[in-house]
GROMACS .gro file of C-alpha atoms in nm:
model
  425
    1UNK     CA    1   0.000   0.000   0.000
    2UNK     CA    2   0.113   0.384  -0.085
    3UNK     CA    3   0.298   0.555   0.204
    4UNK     CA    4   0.169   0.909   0.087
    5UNK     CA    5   0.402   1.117   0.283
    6UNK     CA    6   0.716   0.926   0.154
    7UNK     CA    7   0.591   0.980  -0.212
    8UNK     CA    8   0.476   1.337  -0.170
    9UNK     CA    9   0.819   1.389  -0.050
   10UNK     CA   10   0.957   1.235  -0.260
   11UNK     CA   11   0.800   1.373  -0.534
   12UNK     CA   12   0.853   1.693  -0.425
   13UNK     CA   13   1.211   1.676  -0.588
   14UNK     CA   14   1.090   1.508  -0.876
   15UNK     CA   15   0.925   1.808  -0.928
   16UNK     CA   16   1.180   2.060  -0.911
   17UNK     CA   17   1.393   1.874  -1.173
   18UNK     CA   18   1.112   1.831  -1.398
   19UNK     CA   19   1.008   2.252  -1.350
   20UNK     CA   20   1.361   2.325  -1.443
   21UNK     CA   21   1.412   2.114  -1.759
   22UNK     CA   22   1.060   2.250  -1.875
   23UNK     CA   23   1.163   2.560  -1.801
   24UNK     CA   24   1.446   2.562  -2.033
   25UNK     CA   25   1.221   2.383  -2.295
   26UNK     CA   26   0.974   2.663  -2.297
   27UNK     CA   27   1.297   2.919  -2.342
   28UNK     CA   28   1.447   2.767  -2.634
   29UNK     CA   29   1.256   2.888  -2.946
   30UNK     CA   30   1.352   2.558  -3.105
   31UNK     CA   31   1.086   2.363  -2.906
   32UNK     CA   32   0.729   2.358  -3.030
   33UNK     CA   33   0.604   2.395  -2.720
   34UNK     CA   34   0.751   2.724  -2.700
   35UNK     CA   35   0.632   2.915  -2.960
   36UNK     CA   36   0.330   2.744  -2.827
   37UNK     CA   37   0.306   2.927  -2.502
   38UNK     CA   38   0.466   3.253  -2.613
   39UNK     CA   39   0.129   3.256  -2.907
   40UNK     CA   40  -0.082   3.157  -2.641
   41UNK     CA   41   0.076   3.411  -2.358
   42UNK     CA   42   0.000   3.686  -2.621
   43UNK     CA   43  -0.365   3.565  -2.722
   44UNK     CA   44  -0.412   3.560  -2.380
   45UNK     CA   45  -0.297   3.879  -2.301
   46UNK     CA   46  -0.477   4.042  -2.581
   47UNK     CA   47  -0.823   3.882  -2.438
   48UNK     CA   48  -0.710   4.044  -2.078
   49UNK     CA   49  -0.732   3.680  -1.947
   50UNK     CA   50  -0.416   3.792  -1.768
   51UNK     CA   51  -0.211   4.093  -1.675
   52UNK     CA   52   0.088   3.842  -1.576
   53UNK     CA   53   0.416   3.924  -1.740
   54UNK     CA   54   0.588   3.670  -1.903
   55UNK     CA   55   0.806   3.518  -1.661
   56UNK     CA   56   0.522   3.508  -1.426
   57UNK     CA   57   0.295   3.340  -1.656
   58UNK     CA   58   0.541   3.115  -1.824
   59UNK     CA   59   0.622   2.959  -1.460
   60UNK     CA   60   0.277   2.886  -1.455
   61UNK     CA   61   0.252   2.645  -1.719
   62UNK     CA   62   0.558   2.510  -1.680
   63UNK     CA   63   0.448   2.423  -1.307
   64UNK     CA   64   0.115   2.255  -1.455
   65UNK     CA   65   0.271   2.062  -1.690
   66UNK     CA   66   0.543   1.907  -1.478
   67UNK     CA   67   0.270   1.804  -1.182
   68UNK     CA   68   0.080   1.681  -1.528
   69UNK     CA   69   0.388   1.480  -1.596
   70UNK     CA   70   0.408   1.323  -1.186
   71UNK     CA   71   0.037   1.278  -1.174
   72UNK     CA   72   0.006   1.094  -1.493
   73UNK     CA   73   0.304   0.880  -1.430
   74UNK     CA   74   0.091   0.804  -1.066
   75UNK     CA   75  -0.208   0.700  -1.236
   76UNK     CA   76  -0.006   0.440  -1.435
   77UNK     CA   77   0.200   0.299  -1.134
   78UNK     CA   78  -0.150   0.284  -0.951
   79UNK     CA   79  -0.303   0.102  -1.249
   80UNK     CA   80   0.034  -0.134  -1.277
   81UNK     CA   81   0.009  -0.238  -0.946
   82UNK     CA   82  -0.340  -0.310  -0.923
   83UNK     CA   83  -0.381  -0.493  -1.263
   84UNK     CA   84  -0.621  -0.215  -1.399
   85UNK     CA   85  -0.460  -0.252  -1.721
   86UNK     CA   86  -0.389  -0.617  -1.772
   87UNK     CA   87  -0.476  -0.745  -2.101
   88UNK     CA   88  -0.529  -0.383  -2.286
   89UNK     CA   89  -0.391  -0.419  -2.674
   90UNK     CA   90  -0.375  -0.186  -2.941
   91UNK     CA   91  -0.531  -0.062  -3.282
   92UNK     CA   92  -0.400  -0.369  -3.384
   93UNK     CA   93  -0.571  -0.606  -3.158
   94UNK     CA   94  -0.248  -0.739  -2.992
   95UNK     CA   95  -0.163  -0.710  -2.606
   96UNK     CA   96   0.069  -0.467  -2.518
   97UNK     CA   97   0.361  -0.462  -2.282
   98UNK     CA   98   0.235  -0.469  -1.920
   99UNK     CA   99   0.375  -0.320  -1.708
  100UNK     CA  100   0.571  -0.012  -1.862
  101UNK     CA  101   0.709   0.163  -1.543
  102UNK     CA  102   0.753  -0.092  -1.217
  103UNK     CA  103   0.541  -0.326  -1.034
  104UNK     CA  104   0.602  -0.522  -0.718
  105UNK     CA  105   0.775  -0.860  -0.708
  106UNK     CA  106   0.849  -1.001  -1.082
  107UNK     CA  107   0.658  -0.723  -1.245
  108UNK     CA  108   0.971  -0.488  -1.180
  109UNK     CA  109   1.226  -0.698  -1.399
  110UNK     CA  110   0.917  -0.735  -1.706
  111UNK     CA  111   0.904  -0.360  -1.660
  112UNK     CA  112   1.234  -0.323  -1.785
  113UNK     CA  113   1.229  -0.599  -2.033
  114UNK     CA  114   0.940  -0.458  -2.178
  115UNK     CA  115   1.132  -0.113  -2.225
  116UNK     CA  116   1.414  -0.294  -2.404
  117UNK     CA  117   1.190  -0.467  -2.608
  118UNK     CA  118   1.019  -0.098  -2.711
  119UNK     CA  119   1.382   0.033  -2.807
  120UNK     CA  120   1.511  -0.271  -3.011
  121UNK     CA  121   1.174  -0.218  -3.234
  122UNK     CA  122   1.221   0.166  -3.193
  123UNK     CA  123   1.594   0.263  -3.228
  124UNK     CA  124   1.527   0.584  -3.226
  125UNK     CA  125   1.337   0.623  -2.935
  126UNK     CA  126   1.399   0.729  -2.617
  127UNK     CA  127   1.249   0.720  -2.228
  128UNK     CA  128   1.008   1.025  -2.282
  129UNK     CA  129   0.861   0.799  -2.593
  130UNK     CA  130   0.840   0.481  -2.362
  131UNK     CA  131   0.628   0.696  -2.102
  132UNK     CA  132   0.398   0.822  -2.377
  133UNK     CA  133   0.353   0.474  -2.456
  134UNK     CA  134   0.192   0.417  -2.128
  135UNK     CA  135  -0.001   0.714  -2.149
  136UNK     CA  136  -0.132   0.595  -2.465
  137UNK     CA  137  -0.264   0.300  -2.388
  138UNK     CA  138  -0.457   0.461  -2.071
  139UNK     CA  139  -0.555   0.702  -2.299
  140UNK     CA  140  -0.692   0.494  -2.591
  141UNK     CA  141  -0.941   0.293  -2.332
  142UNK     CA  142  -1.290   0.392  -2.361
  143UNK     CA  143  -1.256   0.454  -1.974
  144UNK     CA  144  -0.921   0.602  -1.975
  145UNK     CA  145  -0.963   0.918  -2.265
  146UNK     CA  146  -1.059   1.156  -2.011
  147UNK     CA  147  -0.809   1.072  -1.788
  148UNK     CA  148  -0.515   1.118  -2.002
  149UNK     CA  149  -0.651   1.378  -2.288
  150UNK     CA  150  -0.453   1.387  -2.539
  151UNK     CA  151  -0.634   1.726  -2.683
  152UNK     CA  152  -0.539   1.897  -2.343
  153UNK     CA  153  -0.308   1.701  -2.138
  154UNK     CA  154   0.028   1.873  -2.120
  155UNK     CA  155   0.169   1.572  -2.117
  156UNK     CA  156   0.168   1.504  -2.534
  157UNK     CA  157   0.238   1.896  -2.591
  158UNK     CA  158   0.482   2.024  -2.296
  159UNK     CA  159   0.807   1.725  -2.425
  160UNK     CA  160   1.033   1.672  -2.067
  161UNK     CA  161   1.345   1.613  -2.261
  162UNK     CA  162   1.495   1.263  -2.319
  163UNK     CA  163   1.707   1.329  -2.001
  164UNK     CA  164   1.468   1.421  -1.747
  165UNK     CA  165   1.248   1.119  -1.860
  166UNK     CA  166   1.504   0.861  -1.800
  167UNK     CA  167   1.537   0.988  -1.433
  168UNK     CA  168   1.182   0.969  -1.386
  169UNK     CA  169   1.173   0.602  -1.494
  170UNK     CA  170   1.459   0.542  -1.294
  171UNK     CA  171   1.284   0.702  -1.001
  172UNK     CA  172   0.983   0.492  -1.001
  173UNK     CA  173   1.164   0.144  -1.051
  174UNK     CA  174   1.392   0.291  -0.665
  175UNK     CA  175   1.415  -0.043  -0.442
  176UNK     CA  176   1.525  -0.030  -0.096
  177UNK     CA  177   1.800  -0.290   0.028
  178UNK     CA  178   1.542  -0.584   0.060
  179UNK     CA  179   1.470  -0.516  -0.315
  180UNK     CA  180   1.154  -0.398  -0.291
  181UNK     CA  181   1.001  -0.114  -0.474
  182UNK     CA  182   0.976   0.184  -0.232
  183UNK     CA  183   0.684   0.329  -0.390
  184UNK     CA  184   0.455  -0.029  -0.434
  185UNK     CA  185   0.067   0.106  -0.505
  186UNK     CA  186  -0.074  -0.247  -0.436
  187UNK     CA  187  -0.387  -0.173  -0.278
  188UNK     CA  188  -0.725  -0.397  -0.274
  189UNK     CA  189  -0.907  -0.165  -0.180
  190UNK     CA  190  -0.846   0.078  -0.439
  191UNK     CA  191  -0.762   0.413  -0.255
  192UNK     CA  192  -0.730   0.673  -0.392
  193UNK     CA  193  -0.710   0.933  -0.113
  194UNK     CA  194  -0.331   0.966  -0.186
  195UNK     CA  195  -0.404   1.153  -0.449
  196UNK     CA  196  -0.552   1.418  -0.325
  197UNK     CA  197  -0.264   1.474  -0.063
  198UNK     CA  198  -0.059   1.515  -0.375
  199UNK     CA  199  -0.323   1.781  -0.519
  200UNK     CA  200  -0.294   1.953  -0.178
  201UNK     CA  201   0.069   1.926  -0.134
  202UNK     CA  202   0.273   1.890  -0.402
  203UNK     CA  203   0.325   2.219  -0.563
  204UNK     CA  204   0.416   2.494  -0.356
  205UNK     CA  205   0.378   2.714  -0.675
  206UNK     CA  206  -0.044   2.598  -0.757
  207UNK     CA  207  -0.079   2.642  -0.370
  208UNK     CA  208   0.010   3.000  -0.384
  209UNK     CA  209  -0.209   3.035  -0.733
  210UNK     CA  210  -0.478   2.822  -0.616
  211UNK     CA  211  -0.503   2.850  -0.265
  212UNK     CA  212  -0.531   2.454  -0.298
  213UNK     CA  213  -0.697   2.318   0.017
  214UNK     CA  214  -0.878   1.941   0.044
  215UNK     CA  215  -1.232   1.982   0.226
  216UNK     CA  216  -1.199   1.752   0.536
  217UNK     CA  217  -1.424   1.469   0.522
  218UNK     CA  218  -1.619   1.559   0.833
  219UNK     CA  219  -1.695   1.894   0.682
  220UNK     CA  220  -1.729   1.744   0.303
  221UNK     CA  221  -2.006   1.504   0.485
  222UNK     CA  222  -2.231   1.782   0.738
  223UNK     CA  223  -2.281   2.016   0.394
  224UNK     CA  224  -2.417   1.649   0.182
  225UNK     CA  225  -2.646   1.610   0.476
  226UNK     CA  226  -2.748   1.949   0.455
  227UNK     CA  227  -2.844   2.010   0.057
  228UNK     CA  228  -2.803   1.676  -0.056
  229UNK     CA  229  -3.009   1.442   0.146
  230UNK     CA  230  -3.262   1.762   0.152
  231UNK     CA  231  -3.251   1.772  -0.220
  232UNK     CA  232  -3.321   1.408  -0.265
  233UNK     CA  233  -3.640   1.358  -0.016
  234UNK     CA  234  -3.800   1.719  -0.237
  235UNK     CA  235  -3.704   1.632  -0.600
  236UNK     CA  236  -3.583   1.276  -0.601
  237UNK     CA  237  -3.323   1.055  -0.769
  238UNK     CA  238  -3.438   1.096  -1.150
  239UNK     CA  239  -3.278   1.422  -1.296
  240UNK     CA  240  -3.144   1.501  -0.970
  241UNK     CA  241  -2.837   1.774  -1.031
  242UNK     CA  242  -2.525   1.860  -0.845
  243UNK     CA  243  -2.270   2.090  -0.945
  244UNK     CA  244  -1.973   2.191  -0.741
  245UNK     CA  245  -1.797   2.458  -0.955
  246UNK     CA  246  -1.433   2.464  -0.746
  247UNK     CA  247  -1.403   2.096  -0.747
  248UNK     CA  248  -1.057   2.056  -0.662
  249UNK     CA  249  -0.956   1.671  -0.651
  250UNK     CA  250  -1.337   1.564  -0.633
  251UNK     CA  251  -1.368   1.517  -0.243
  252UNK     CA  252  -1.785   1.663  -0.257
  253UNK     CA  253  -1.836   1.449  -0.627
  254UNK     CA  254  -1.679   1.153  -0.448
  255UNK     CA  255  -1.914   1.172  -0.151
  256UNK     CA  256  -2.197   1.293  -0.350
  257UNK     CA  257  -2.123   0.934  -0.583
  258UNK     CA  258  -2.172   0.660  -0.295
  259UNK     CA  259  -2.462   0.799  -0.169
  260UNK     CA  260  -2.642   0.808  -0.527
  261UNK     CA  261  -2.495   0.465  -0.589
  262UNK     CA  262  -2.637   0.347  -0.290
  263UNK     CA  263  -2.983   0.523  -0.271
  264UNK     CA  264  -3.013   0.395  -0.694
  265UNK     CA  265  -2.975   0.004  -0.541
  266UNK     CA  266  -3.235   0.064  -0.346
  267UNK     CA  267  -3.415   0.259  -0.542
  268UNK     CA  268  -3.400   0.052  -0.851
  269UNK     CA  269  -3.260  -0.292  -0.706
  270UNK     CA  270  -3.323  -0.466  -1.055
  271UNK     CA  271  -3.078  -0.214  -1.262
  272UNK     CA  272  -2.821  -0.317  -1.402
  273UNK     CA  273  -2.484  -0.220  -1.270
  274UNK     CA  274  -2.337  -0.020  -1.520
  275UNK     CA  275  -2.690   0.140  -1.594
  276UNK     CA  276  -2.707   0.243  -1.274
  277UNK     CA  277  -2.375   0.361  -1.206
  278UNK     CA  278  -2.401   0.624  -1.486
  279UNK     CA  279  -2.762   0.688  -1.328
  280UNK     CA  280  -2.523   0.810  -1.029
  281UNK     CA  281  -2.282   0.984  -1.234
  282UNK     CA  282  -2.516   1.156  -1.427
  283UNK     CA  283  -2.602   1.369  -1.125
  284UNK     CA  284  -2.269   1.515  -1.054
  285UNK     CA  285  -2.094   1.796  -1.229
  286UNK     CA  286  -1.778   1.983  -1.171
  287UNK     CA  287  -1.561   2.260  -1.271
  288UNK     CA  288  -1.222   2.367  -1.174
  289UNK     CA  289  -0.922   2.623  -1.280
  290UNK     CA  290  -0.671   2.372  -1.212
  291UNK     CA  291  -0.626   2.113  -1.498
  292UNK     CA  292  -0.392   1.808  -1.249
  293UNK     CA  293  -0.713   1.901  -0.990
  294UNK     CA  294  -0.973   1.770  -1.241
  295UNK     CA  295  -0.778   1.493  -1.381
  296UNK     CA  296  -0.694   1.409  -1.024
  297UNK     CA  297  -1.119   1.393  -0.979
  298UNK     CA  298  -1.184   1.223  -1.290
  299UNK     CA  299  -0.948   0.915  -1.188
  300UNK     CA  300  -1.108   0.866  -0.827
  301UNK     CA  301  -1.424   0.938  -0.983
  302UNK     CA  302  -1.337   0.636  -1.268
  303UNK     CA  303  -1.226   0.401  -0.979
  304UNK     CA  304  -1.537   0.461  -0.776
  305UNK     CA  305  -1.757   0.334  -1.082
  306UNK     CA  306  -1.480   0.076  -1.140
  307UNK     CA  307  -1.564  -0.091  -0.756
  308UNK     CA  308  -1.954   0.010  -0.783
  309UNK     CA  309  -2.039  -0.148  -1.118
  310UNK     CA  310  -1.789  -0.458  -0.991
  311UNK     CA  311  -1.550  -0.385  -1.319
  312UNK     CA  312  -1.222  -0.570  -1.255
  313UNK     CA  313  -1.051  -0.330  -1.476
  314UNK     CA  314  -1.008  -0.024  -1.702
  315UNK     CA  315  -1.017  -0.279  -2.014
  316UNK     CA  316  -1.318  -0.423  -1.963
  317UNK     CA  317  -1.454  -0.132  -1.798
  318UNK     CA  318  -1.719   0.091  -2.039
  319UNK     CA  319  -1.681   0.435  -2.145
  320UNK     CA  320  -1.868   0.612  -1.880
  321UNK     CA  321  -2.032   0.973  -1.921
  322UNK     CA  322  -1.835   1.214  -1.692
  323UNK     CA  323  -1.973   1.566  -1.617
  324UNK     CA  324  -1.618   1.745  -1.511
  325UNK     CA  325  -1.460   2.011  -1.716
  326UNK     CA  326  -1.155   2.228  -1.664
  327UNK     CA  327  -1.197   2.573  -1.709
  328UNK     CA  328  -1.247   2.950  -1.502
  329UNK     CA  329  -1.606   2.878  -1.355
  330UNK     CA  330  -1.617   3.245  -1.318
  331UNK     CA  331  -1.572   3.374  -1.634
  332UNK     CA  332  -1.734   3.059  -1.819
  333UNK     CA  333  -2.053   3.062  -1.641
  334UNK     CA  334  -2.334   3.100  -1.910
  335UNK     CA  335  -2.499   3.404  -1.974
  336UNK     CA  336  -2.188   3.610  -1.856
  337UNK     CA  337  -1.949   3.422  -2.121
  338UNK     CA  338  -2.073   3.635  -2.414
  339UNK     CA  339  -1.933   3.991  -2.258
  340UNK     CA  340  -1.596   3.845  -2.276
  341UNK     CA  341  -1.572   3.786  -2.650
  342UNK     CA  342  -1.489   4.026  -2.940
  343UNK     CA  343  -1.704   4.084  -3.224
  344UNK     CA  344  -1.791   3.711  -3.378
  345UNK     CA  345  -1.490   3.539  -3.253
  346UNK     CA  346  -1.473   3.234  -3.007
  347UNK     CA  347  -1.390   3.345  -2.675
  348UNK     CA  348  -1.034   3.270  -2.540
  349UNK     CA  349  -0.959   2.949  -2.380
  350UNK     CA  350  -0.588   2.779  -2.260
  351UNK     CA  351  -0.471   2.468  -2.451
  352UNK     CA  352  -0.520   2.319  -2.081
  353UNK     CA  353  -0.930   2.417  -2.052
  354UNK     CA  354  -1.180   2.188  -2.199
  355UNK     CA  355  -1.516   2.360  -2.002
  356UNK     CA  356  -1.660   2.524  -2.409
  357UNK     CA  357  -1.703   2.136  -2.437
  358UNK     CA  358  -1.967   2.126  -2.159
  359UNK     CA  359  -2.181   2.398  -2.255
  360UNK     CA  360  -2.468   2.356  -2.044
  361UNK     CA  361  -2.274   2.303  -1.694
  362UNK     CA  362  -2.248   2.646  -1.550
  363UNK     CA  363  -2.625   2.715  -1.694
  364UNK     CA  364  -2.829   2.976  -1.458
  365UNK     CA  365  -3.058   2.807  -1.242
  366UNK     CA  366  -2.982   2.471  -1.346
  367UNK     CA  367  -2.890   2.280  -1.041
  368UNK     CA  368  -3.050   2.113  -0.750
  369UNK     CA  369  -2.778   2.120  -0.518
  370UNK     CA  370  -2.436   2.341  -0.544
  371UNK     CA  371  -2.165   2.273  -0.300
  372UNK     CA  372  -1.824   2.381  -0.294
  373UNK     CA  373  -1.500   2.493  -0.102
  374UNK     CA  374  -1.396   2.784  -0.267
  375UNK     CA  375  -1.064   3.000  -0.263
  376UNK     CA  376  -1.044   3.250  -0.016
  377UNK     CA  377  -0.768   3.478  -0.160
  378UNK     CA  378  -0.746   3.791  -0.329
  379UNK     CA  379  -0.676   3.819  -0.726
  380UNK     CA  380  -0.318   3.919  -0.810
  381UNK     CA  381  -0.367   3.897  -1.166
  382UNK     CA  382  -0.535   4.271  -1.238
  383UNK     CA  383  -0.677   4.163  -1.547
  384UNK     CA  384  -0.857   3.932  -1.403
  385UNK     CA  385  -0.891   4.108  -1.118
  386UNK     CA  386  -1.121   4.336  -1.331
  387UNK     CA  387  -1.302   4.059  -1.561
  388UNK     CA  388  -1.416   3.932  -1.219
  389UNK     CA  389  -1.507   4.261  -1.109
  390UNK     CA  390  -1.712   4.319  -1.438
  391UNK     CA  391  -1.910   3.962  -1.422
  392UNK     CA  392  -1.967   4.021  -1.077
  393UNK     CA  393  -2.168   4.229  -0.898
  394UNK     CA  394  -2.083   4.132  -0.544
  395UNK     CA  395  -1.690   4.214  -0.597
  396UNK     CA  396  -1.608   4.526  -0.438
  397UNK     CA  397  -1.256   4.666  -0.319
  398UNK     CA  398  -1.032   4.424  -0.177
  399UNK     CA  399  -1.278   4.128  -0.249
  400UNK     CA  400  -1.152   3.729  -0.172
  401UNK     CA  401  -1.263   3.511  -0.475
  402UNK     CA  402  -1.498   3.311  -0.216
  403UNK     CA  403  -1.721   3.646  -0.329
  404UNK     CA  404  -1.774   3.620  -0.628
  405UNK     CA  405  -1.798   3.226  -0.589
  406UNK     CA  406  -2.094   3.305  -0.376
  407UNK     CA  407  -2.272   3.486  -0.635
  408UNK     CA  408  -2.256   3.219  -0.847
  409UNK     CA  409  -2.366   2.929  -0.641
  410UNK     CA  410  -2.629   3.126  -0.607
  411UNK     CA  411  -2.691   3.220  -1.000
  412UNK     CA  412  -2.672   2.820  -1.060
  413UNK     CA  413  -2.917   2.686  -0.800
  414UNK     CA  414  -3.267   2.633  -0.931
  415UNK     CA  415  -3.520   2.931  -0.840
  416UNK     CA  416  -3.798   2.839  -0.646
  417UNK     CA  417  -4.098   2.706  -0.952
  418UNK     CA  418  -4.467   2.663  -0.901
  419UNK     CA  419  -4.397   2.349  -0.972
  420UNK     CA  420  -4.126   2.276  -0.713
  421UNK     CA  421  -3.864   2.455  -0.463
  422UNK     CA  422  -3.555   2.619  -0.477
  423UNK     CA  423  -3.219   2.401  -0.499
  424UNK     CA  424  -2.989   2.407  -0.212
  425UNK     CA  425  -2.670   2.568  -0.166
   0.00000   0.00000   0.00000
């Protein structure tokens, strides 16, 4: 089982490398990738989605797309370990090379095998390639696309060089002097809490940005009892809606999950379980600035419905419907959106945002229950700063962001109907 602390800490320097070699890569006009941000840093700029200078800004995306690189990588040890990918194959119908990075016992030595195998049939390729490989096959599974985008995970854009991918490799195969792995994910249980420790903790650069902060479950469980369970016994289970539009790593969509798994067995004891696990999904929606935040949600959110439905793996597993988009809640909320755009074009977006794909999810007056933990810090950024100030109403002087948030849990709970009541916030 995952000692968390150990691999946050470890991690931690993982990191550091991986900021500085992207660093350099987004500096060296050579690289793709960096005419990539500097086009998008101006587009940006010119759309007064930020005021940040370029340094500032650049360190931004460099920091998201090195924790993209660590979290990714952890999603594919955790799936290694636990056999969530055993037996996956390719376009071509043949089984690939399980398992890429490590695995406890015997799986540690086919690991590397596996990697020499890639490179004798690749000569040209190197450790970054042998990662993407991995990724890949996550991200080809009907139940993996989401988790590993390849339209907007850094991941296939943002290249670590061949270098810094060898030591990462290297890092995740570390045995202590018994010879066993020090990071071994085995768990039958299938936790996934470790994760969002690493949301929490791992980058001291997002928690500054993003005033990251995990909702403690006690707290997480007294505001379900008070909107959910309300919200259920006035509108009921079909078409119920919950939206919680600073997700973070999922901790409100996660409890909000078990108890619509549990209330649809009851409910409807002779569904079937897939049919009724998306039943449960279909209820829960969420938004959040922070791209490794969502993906972080939409993997414990895949291996909930992996251990409700009774999948044994991600192969076998269907592609479920998943409500959780990555984006500025703020600024895409509907009815707002349109003030932001020039003349007839499409408003901005980052490469990382996907939330224009979800057009109805921040719709006014849409939701039965809205629950969230938003940030309580002030806007550095003055152009957004303003934007904010602009959509917002409630913003005034020195406003927090928890503000503004306000206003719009309030714009996306249903309105009291002759037909019904208000939703609850």
């Amino acid at each position: 089982m995952i000692n968390s602390t150990a691999l946050l800490a470890d991690l931690k320097a993982q990191l550091k490398a991986l900021t500085a070699d992207l660093r350099a890569q987004a500096e060296d006009p050579g690289q793709r990738w960096s005419r990539e941000l500097r086009a998008q840093f101006a587009e940006a700029t010119a759309a007064e989605r930020t005021g940040l200078s370029w340094p500032e800004w650049r360190d931004g995306e460099v920091d998201q797309a090195a924790v993209a690189w660590l979290v990714t990588c952890a999603f594919v040890r955790f799936c290694e370990d636990n056999h969530l990918l055993d037996g996956a194959r390719d376009g071509s119908g043949r089984l690939v090379a399980v398992p890429w990075l490590a695995g406890p016992g015997e799986r540690l030595a086919r690991a590397a095998e596996n990697e020499e195998a890639f490179y004798r049939s690749r000569p040209t390729a190197n450790s970054r390639d042998w990662l993407q490989q991995a990724f890949g096959v996550l991200a080809d599974l009907p139940a993996g696309r989401l988790l590993v985008d390849r339209q907007h995970n850094p991941v296939w854009s943002a290249l670590i060089s061949a270098e810094a991918a060898q030591r990462l490799v290297e890092f995740w195969r570390r045995t202590d002097a018994a010879g066993a792995l020090v990071h071994d994910f085995t768990d039958p249980d299938l936790g996934t809490r470790f994760l969002g420790d690493l949301y929490q903790e791992l980058s001291e650069f997002a928690q500054k940005k993003y005033a990251l902060l995990q909702t403690p479950v006690f707290v997480e469980e007294l505001i379900l009892d008070l909107t959910l369970t309300p919200a259920i016994e006035e509108f009921g289970l079909e078409g119920l809606k919950l939206i919680d539009p600073t997700c973070g790593s999922g901790h409100f969509l996660l409890g909000a999950f078990a108890r619509l798994d549990e209330l649809w067995r009851v409910h409807a004891p002779g569904l079937e379980d897939r049919a009724r696990v998306q039943r449960a999904l279909d209820s829960i929606h969420g938004v959040d600035l922070n791209p490794f935040a969502v993906a972080i949600a939409r993997f414990r959110l895949t291996v909930a419905a992996l251990q409700a439905s009774g999948e044994p793996s991600l192969v076998t597993a269907p592609a479920y419907d998943y409500h959780l988009a990555i984006g500025d809640s703020l600024l895409a909320a509907q009815g707002r959106q349109a003030e932001f755009s020039f003349d007839d074009a499409e408003p901005f977006a980052y490469t990382a945002e996907d939330v224009a794909e979800y057009r109805d999810i921040l719709a006014e007056g849409r939701y039965h229950v809205v629950v969230g933990n938003p940030p309580y810090i002030t806007v550095k950024d003055k152009a957004l700063n303003q934007q904010y100030r602009a959509a917002y109403s409630t913003c005034h002087r020195q406003y927090a962001l928890s503000v503004p948030f306000m206003e719009l849990f309030f714009r996306l709970a249903q309105r009291a109907l002759p037909s019904g009541g208000a939703g609850f916030v």
